[in-house]
PDB file of C-alpha atoms in Angstrom:
ATOM      1  CA  GLN A   1      -2.104  -7.502 -30.070  1.00 66.00           C
ATOM      2  CA  SER A   2       1.032  -7.256 -27.949  1.00 75.00           C
ATOM      3  CA  ALA A   3       4.318  -5.913 -29.237  1.00 87.00           C
ATOM      4  CA  LEU A   4       5.931  -8.986 -27.681  1.00 93.00           C
ATOM      5  CA  THR A   5       4.945 -12.362 -29.158  1.00 94.00           C
ATOM      6  CA  GLN A   6       5.042 -15.552 -27.114  1.00 97.00           C
ATOM      7  CA  PRO A   7       3.819 -19.040 -28.003  1.00 97.00           C
ATOM      8  CA  ALA A   8       0.397 -19.713 -26.551  1.00 97.00           C
ATOM      9  CA  SER A   9       1.489 -22.971 -24.984  1.00 97.00           C
ATOM     10  CA  VAL A  10       4.534 -25.121 -24.374  1.00 98.00           C
ATOM     11  CA  SER A  11       4.578 -28.558 -22.782  1.00 97.00           C
ATOM     12  CA  GLY A  12       7.122 -31.020 -21.534  1.00 97.00           C
ATOM     13  CA  SER A  13       7.576 -34.069 -19.369  1.00 97.00           C
ATOM     14  CA  PRO A  14       9.025 -33.992 -15.862  1.00 97.00           C
ATOM     15  CA  GLY A  15      12.780 -33.656 -15.964  1.00 97.00           C
ATOM     16  CA  GLN A  16      12.871 -32.250 -19.470  1.00 97.00           C
ATOM     17  CA  SER A  17      13.885 -28.729 -20.477  1.00 97.00           C
ATOM     18  CA  ILE A  18      11.599 -26.342 -22.287  1.00 98.00           C
ATOM     19  CA  THR A  19      12.185 -22.914 -23.799  1.00 98.00           C
ATOM     20  CA  ILE A  20       9.693 -20.069 -24.174  1.00 98.00           C
ATOM     21  CA  SER A  21      10.431 -17.350 -26.685  1.00 97.00           C
ATOM     22  CA  CYS A  22       9.508 -13.673 -26.519  1.00 96.00           C
ATOM     23  CA  THR A  23       9.934 -11.846 -29.805  1.00 94.00           C
ATOM     24  CA  LYS A  24       9.738  -8.105 -30.279  1.00 91.00           C
ATOM     25  CA  THR A  25       7.394  -7.743 -33.222  1.00 86.00           C
ATOM     26  CA  SER A  26       6.590  -4.055 -33.115  1.00 79.00           C
ATOM     27  CA  SER A  27       8.833  -1.234 -34.260  1.00 74.00           C
ATOM     28  CA  ASP A  28       7.033   0.888 -31.655  1.00 71.00           C
ATOM     29  CA  VAL A  29       9.163  -0.872 -29.037  1.00 72.00           C
ATOM     30  CA  THR A  30      12.509   0.824 -29.401  1.00 76.00           C
ATOM     31  CA  GLY A  31      13.744  -0.407 -26.017  1.00 77.00           C
ATOM     32  CA  TYR A  32      13.906  -4.158 -25.377  1.00 79.00           C
ATOM     33  CA  ASN A  33      16.948  -3.725 -23.189  1.00 84.00           C
ATOM     34  CA  TYR A  34      15.353  -4.762 -19.915  1.00 93.00           C
ATOM     35  CA  VAL A  35      13.533  -8.061 -20.416  1.00 95.00           C
ATOM     36  CA  SER A  36      11.854  -9.677 -17.434  1.00 97.00           C
ATOM     37  CA  TRP A  37       9.963 -12.920 -16.980  1.00 98.00           C
ATOM     38  CA  TYR A  38       7.095 -13.649 -14.602  1.00 98.00           C
ATOM     39  CA  GLN A  39       5.478 -16.879 -13.440  1.00 98.00           C
ATOM     40  CA  GLN A  40       1.801 -16.859 -12.527  1.00 98.00           C
ATOM     41  CA  HIS A  41      -0.062 -19.750 -11.005  1.00 98.00           C
ATOM     42  CA  PRO A  42      -3.888 -19.754 -11.298  1.00 96.00           C
ATOM     43  CA  GLY A  43      -5.494 -17.287  -8.949  1.00 95.00           C
ATOM     44  CA  LYS A  44      -2.158 -15.929  -7.757  1.00 97.00           C
ATOM     45  CA  ALA A  45      -0.203 -12.760  -8.332  1.00 98.00           C
ATOM     46  CA  PRO A  46       2.682 -12.880 -10.806  1.00 98.00           C
ATOM     47  CA  LYS A  47       6.158 -13.624  -9.483  1.00 98.00           C
ATOM     48  CA  LEU A  48       9.348 -12.226 -10.950  1.00 98.00           C
ATOM     49  CA  ILE A  49      11.713 -15.016 -11.995  1.00 98.00           C
ATOM     50  CA  ILE A  50      14.136 -13.261 -14.376  1.00 98.00           C
ATOM     51  CA  TYR A  51      15.138  -9.601 -14.710  1.00 97.00           C
ATOM     52  CA  ASP A  52      17.576  -7.767 -16.950  1.00 95.00           C
ATOM     53  CA  VAL A  53      17.384 -10.611 -19.512  1.00 95.00           C
ATOM     54  CA  SER A  54      19.256 -13.223 -17.510  1.00 97.00           C
ATOM     55  CA  ASN A  55      19.377 -12.378 -13.787  1.00 97.00           C
ATOM     56  CA  ARG A  56      17.508 -14.350 -11.160  1.00 98.00           C
ATOM     57  CA  PRO A  57      16.105 -12.665  -8.032  1.00 96.00           C
ATOM     58  CA  SER A  58      17.196 -14.128  -4.740  1.00 95.00           C
ATOM     59  CA  GLY A  59      15.295 -17.303  -3.950  1.00 96.00           C
ATOM     60  CA  VAL A  60      14.417 -18.212  -7.547  1.00 97.00           C
ATOM     61  CA  SER A  61      15.533 -21.663  -8.615  1.00 97.00           C
ATOM     62  CA  ASN A  62      18.559 -21.901 -10.905  1.00 97.00           C
ATOM     63  CA  ARG A  63      16.430 -24.164 -13.109  1.00 98.00           C
ATOM     64  CA  PHE A  64      15.139 -20.915 -14.601  1.00 98.00           C
ATOM     65  CA  SER A  65      17.470 -19.109 -16.991  1.00 98.00           C
ATOM     66  CA  GLY A  66      17.079 -16.273 -19.474  1.00 97.00           C
ATOM     67  CA  SER A  67      18.861 -15.114 -22.583  1.00 96.00           C
ATOM     68  CA  LYS A  68      18.406 -12.779 -25.535  1.00 95.00           C
ATOM     69  CA  SER A  69      19.565 -12.720 -29.123  1.00 93.00           C
ATOM     70  CA  GLY A  70      18.548  -9.836 -31.322  1.00 90.00           C
ATOM     71  CA  ASN A  71      14.805  -9.315 -31.092  1.00 91.00           C
ATOM     72  CA  THR A  72      14.087 -12.580 -29.285  1.00 94.00           C
ATOM     73  CA  ALA A  73      14.438 -13.256 -25.573  1.00 96.00           C
ATOM     74  CA  SER A  74      14.070 -16.754 -24.186  1.00 97.00           C
ATOM     75  CA  LEU A  75      13.233 -18.368 -20.875  1.00 98.00           C
ATOM     76  CA  THR A  76      14.487 -21.898 -20.319  1.00 98.00           C
ATOM     77  CA  ILE A  77      13.133 -24.133 -17.582  1.00 98.00           C
ATOM     78  CA  SER A  78      15.348 -27.130 -16.971  1.00 98.00           C
ATOM     79  CA  GLY A  79      14.478 -30.225 -14.934  1.00 97.00           C
ATOM     80  CA  LEU A  80      10.771 -29.528 -15.413  1.00 98.00           C
ATOM     81  CA  GLN A  81       8.681 -30.090 -12.299  1.00 97.00           C
ATOM     82  CA  ALA A  82       4.938 -30.342 -11.706  1.00 97.00           C
ATOM     83  CA  ASP A  83       4.931 -26.986  -9.902  1.00 97.00           C
ATOM     84  CA  ASP A  84       6.325 -25.297 -13.010  1.00 98.00           C
ATOM     85  CA  GLU A  85       2.897 -25.668 -14.587  1.00 98.00           C
ATOM     86  CA  ALA A  86       1.779 -22.033 -14.804  1.00 98.00           C
ATOM     87  CA  ASP A  87       1.496 -19.056 -17.128  1.00 98.00           C
ATOM     88  CA  TYR A  88       4.684 -17.249 -18.033  1.00 98.00           C
ATOM     89  CA  TYR A  89       4.902 -13.652 -19.217  1.00 98.00           C
ATOM     90  CA  CYS A  90       7.794 -11.684 -20.627  1.00 97.00           C
ATOM     91  CA  SER A  91       7.956  -7.928 -20.337  1.00 96.00           C
ATOM     92  CA  SER A  92      10.223  -5.241 -21.686  1.00 94.00           C
ATOM     93  CA  ASP A  93      10.910  -1.543 -21.615  1.00 91.00           C
ATOM     94  CA  THR A  94       9.477   0.215 -24.641  1.00 89.00           C
ATOM     95  CA  GLY A  95      11.825   3.159 -24.928  1.00 84.00           C
ATOM     96  CA  SER A  96       8.824   5.454 -24.972  1.00 85.00           C
ATOM     97  CA  SER A  97       6.432   7.171 -22.541  1.00 83.00           C
ATOM     98  CA  THR A  98       4.355   4.020 -22.297  1.00 87.00           C
ATOM     99  CA  LEU A  99       7.362   2.614 -20.463  1.00 90.00           C
ATOM    100  CA  CYS A 100       6.522  -1.089 -20.334  1.00 92.00           C
ATOM    101  CA  VAL A 101       4.839  -3.852 -22.347  1.00 94.00           C
ATOM    102  CA  PHE A 102       3.977  -7.454 -21.527  1.00 96.00           C
ATOM    103  CA  GLY A 103       3.881 -10.430 -23.827  1.00 96.00           C
ATOM    104  CA  ILE A 104       0.620 -12.293 -24.318  1.00 94.00           C
ATOM    105  CA  GLY A 105       1.690 -15.106 -22.022  1.00 97.00           C
ATOM    106  CA  THR A 106       2.573 -18.769 -22.434  1.00 98.00           C
ATOM    107  CA  LYS A 107       0.819 -21.619 -20.674  1.00 98.00           C
ATOM    108  CA  VAL A 108       3.283 -24.287 -19.613  1.00 98.00           C
ATOM    109  CA  THR A 109       1.873 -27.778 -19.166  1.00 97.00           C
ATOM    110  CA  VAL A 110       3.797 -30.548 -17.446  1.00 97.00           C
ATOM    111  CA  LEU A 111       2.728 -33.804 -19.050  1.00 94.00           C
TER     112      LEU A 111
ATOM    113  CA  GLU B   1       9.130  -8.594   4.793  1.00 94.00           C
ATOM    114  CA  VAL B   2       7.967  -6.522   1.839  1.00 96.00           C
ATOM    115  CA  GLN B   3       4.178  -6.361   1.568  1.00 97.00           C
ATOM    116  CA  LEU B   4       1.803  -4.642  -0.829  1.00 98.00           C
ATOM    117  CA  VAL B   5      -1.908  -4.656  -0.064  1.00 98.00           C
ATOM    118  CA  GLU B   6      -4.397  -3.282  -2.578  1.00 98.00           C
ATOM    119  CA  SER B   7      -7.926  -2.199  -1.812  1.00 98.00           C
ATOM    120  CA  GLY B   8     -10.757  -0.227  -3.369  1.00 98.00           C
ATOM    121  CA  GLY B   9     -11.932  -2.616  -6.064  1.00 97.00           C
ATOM    122  CA  ASN B  10     -15.663  -2.773  -6.573  1.00 97.00           C
ATOM    123  CA  LEU B  11     -18.529  -3.017  -9.016  1.00 98.00           C
ATOM    124  CA  VAL B  12     -19.059   0.305 -10.791  1.00 98.00           C
ATOM    125  CA  GLN B  13     -21.264   1.435 -13.651  1.00 98.00           C
ATOM    126  CA  PRO B  14     -19.821   2.467 -17.021  1.00 98.00           C
ATOM    127  CA  GLY B  15     -18.773   6.102 -16.868  1.00 98.00           C
ATOM    128  CA  GLY B  16     -18.221   5.896 -13.121  1.00 98.00           C
ATOM    129  CA  SER B  17     -15.145   6.456 -10.996  1.00 98.00           C
ATOM    130  CA  LEU B  18     -13.151   4.460  -8.489  1.00 98.00           C
ATOM    131  CA  ARG B  19      -9.972   4.985  -6.491  1.00 98.00           C
ATOM    132  CA  LEU B  20      -7.646   2.116  -5.745  1.00 98.00           C
ATOM    133  CA  SER B  21      -5.089   2.153  -2.921  1.00 98.00           C
ATOM    134  CA  CYS B  22      -1.995   0.117  -2.288  1.00 98.00           C
ATOM    135  CA  VAL B  23      -0.449   0.253   1.168  1.00 98.00           C
ATOM    136  CA  VAL B  24       3.138  -0.959   1.338  1.00 98.00           C
ATOM    137  CA  SER B  25       5.502  -1.945   4.103  1.00 97.00           C
ATOM    138  CA  GLY B  26       8.945  -3.442   4.529  1.00 96.00           C
ATOM    139  CA  PHE B  27      10.971  -1.089   2.332  1.00 96.00           C
ATOM    140  CA  ASN B  28      11.794   2.569   1.886  1.00 96.00           C
ATOM    141  CA  PHE B  29       8.712   3.454  -0.154  1.00 96.00           C
ATOM    142  CA  ASN B  30       9.813   6.899  -1.300  1.00 95.00           C
ATOM    143  CA  ASN B  31      12.911   5.493  -2.999  1.00 96.00           C
ATOM    144  CA  TYR B  32      11.107   3.240  -5.449  1.00 97.00           C
ATOM    145  CA  VAL B  33       9.071   3.457  -8.626  1.00 97.00           C
ATOM    146  CA  MET B  34       5.617   1.950  -8.179  1.00 98.00           C
ATOM    147  CA  ASN B  35       3.430   0.457 -10.873  1.00 98.00           C
ATOM    148  CA  TRP B  36      -0.127  -0.596 -11.541  1.00 98.00           C
ATOM    149  CA  VAL B  37      -0.651  -3.655 -13.733  1.00 98.00           C
ATOM    150  CA  ARG B  38      -4.038  -5.135 -14.599  1.00 98.00           C
ATOM    151  CA  GLN B  39      -5.328  -8.457 -15.800  1.00 98.00           C
ATOM    152  CA  ALA B  40      -8.744  -8.838 -17.405  1.00 98.00           C
ATOM    153  CA  PRO B  41     -10.569 -12.089 -16.624  1.00 97.00           C
ATOM    154  CA  GLY B  42      -8.885 -14.938 -18.462  1.00 96.00           C
ATOM    155  CA  LYS B  43      -6.466 -12.570 -20.191  1.00 96.00           C
ATOM    156  CA  GLY B  44      -2.839 -11.563 -19.923  1.00 97.00           C
ATOM    157  CA  LEU B  45      -1.071  -8.843 -17.998  1.00 98.00           C
ATOM    158  CA  GLU B  46      -1.290  -5.216 -19.078  1.00 97.00           C
ATOM    159  CA  TRP B  47       0.947  -2.523 -17.626  1.00 97.00           C
ATOM    160  CA  VAL B  48      -1.192   0.492 -16.675  1.00 97.00           C
ATOM    161  CA  SER B  49       0.877   3.206 -15.043  1.00 97.00           C
ATOM    162  CA  ALA B  50       4.060   4.013 -13.138  1.00 97.00           C
ATOM    163  CA  ILE B  51       5.197   6.785 -10.807  1.00 97.00           C
ATOM    164  CA  SER B  52       8.696   7.636  -9.657  1.00 96.00           C
ATOM    165  CA  GLY B  53       9.664   7.677  -5.999  1.00 96.00           C
ATOM    166  CA  SER B  54       9.291  11.426  -5.704  1.00 95.00           C
ATOM    167  CA  GLY B  55       6.114  11.448  -7.773  1.00 95.00           C
ATOM    168  CA  GLY B  56       7.748  13.784 -10.248  1.00 95.00           C
ATOM    169  CA  SER B  57       7.702  11.374 -13.193  1.00 95.00           C
ATOM    170  CA  ILE B  58       4.498   9.668 -14.269  1.00 96.00           C
ATOM    171  CA  TYR B  59       3.751   7.301 -17.115  1.00 96.00           C
ATOM    172  CA  TYR B  60       0.558   5.801 -18.540  1.00 96.00           C
ATOM    173  CA  ALA B  61      -0.514   3.176 -21.034  1.00 95.00           C
ATOM    174  CA  ASP B  62      -2.295   4.642 -24.043  1.00 94.00           C
ATOM    175  CA  SER B  63      -5.447   2.754 -23.050  1.00 96.00           C
ATOM    176  CA  VAL B  64      -5.855   4.736 -19.812  1.00 97.00           C
ATOM    177  CA  ARG B  65      -4.128   8.049 -20.453  1.00 97.00           C
ATOM    178  CA  GLY B  66      -6.513  10.935 -19.795  1.00 97.00           C
ATOM    179  CA  ARG B  67      -8.872   8.789 -17.695  1.00 98.00           C
ATOM    180  CA  PHE B  68      -6.645   7.370 -14.939  1.00 98.00           C
ATOM    181  CA  THR B  69      -4.384   9.268 -12.546  1.00 98.00           C
ATOM    182  CA  ILE B  70      -1.610   7.666 -10.540  1.00 98.00           C
ATOM    183  CA  SER B  71      -0.368   9.307  -7.358  1.00 98.00           C
ATOM    184  CA  ARG B  72       1.398   8.469  -4.128  1.00 98.00           C
ATOM    185  CA  ASP B  73       1.568   9.708  -0.557  1.00 98.00           C
ATOM    186  CA  ASN B  74       5.033   8.889   0.738  1.00 97.00           C
ATOM    187  CA  SER B  75       4.091   9.933   4.264  1.00 97.00           C
ATOM    188  CA  LYS B  76       1.462   7.183   4.265  1.00 97.00           C
ATOM    189  CA  ASN B  77       3.382   4.574   2.251  1.00 98.00           C
ATOM    190  CA  THR B  78       0.432   4.473  -0.099  1.00 98.00           C
ATOM    191  CA  LEU B  79       0.042   4.327  -3.863  1.00 98.00           C
ATOM    192  CA  TYR B  80      -3.206   5.355  -5.541  1.00 98.00           C
ATOM    193  CA  LEU B  81      -4.948   4.944  -8.866  1.00 98.00           C
ATOM    194  CA  GLN B  82      -7.862   7.269  -9.566  1.00 98.00           C
ATOM    195  CA  MET B  83      -9.948   5.787 -12.359  1.00 98.00           C
ATOM    196  CA  ASN B  84     -12.520   7.951 -14.129  1.00 98.00           C
ATOM    197  CA  SER B  85     -14.784   7.400 -17.154  1.00 98.00           C
ATOM    198  CA  LEU B  86     -14.602   3.681 -16.562  1.00 98.00           C
ATOM    199  CA  ARG B  87     -15.481   1.341 -19.406  1.00 98.00           C
ATOM    200  CA  ALA B  88     -16.367  -2.332 -19.554  1.00 98.00           C
ATOM    201  CA  ASP B  89     -12.907  -3.152 -20.889  1.00 97.00           C
ATOM    202  CA  ASP B  90     -11.383  -1.721 -17.701  1.00 98.00           C
ATOM    203  CA  THR B  91     -12.772  -4.756 -15.858  1.00 98.00           C
ATOM    204  CA  ALA B  92      -9.767  -6.521 -14.392  1.00 98.00           C
ATOM    205  CA  VAL B  93      -7.795  -7.460 -11.332  1.00 98.00           C
ATOM    206  CA  TYR B  94      -5.525  -4.522 -10.592  1.00 98.00           C
ATOM    207  CA  TYR B  95      -2.152  -5.239  -9.060  1.00 98.00           C
ATOM    208  CA  CYS B  96       0.325  -2.825  -7.583  1.00 98.00           C
ATOM    209  CA  ALA B  97       3.946  -3.822  -8.036  1.00 98.00           C
ATOM    210  CA  LYS B  98       7.233  -2.470  -6.751  1.00 98.00           C
ATOM    211  CA  GLY B  99       9.689  -1.332  -9.374  1.00 96.00           C
ATOM    212  CA  GLY B 100      13.284  -0.275  -9.047  1.00 93.00           C
ATOM    213  CA  ILE B 101      14.925   2.945  -8.008  1.00 93.00           C
ATOM    214  CA  ALA B 102      15.169   4.137 -11.610  1.00 91.00           C
ATOM    215  CA  VAL B 103      12.153   4.449 -13.883  1.00 89.00           C
ATOM    216  CA  ALA B 104      13.300   1.771 -16.378  1.00 89.00           C
ATOM    217  CA  PRO B 105      11.111  -1.332 -15.827  1.00 89.00           C
ATOM    218  CA  ARG B 106      13.836  -3.760 -14.746  1.00 91.00           C
ATOM    219  CA  GLY B 107      11.467  -6.217 -13.110  1.00 95.00           C
ATOM    220  CA  PHE B 108       8.500  -5.731 -10.795  1.00 97.00           C
ATOM    221  CA  ASP B 109       8.971  -7.442  -7.444  1.00 96.00           C
ATOM    222  CA  PRO B 110       6.945  -8.102  -5.433  1.00 97.00           C
ATOM    223  CA  TRP B 111       3.299  -7.732  -6.402  1.00 98.00           C
ATOM    224  CA  GLY B 112       0.245  -7.270  -4.244  1.00 98.00           C
ATOM    225  CA  GLN B 113      -2.585  -9.799  -4.174  1.00 97.00           C
ATOM    226  CA  GLY B 114      -4.725  -7.672  -6.491  1.00 98.00           C
ATOM    227  CA  THR B 115      -8.113  -5.997  -6.234  1.00 98.00           C
ATOM    228  CA  LEU B 116     -10.989  -6.666  -8.620  1.00 98.00           C
ATOM    229  CA  VAL B 117     -12.642  -3.863 -10.538  1.00 98.00           C
ATOM    230  CA  THR B 118     -15.831  -4.751 -12.389  1.00 98.00           C
ATOM    231  CA  VAL B 119     -17.392  -2.217 -14.725  1.00 98.00           C
ATOM    232  CA  SER B 120     -20.940  -3.208 -15.572  1.00 97.00           C
ATOM    233  CA  SER B 121     -24.463  -1.857 -15.561  1.00 96.00           C
TER     234      SER B 121
END
């Protein structure tokens, strides 16, 4: 069981906005300062889409945005497109020697 | 262009050993933290290990500590993962991923294509 909880699935219609949450549920994670989000299409390597809670790497669409409030970080995808259908993972620093933890992942379905 | 290419994945028996390699190009390898992340079939991502640019700082997930050893050869732009005492639950695609200059995991970018390790008798 991951220290970061994500919904198993989220769906939306093309053009809509959806939000995926990532909640720190374990007291073992004393970090949670550096939250990242990754997109993974089937059979492909993950791709970084958000780092440091809300920053987008060069080349990532501005339809992806990140935020954090307390123990919950969120990824919002606006103007949902067919190609956004993928698995999305959050990750965070742990503040300990294990360094990093991933959420369980959220499958996004475009209806 | 930054590239990471893993190799070394194979079928190995429980209790066996395997060494993975990740050859990188397109950036100053010795300046950056490198990571191994794995993904069991049909499952999510699991961070495995990280090593600082100099190799002086090393970190492991609890699930592999004492069995896996991360290392790097900066003269060869290559990252390694020596895996010993392999178990069935180590079966996964193993990715190498570029971190930042500091150890804090502020986003892994990019990732290699992955190499499959299967532990089975």
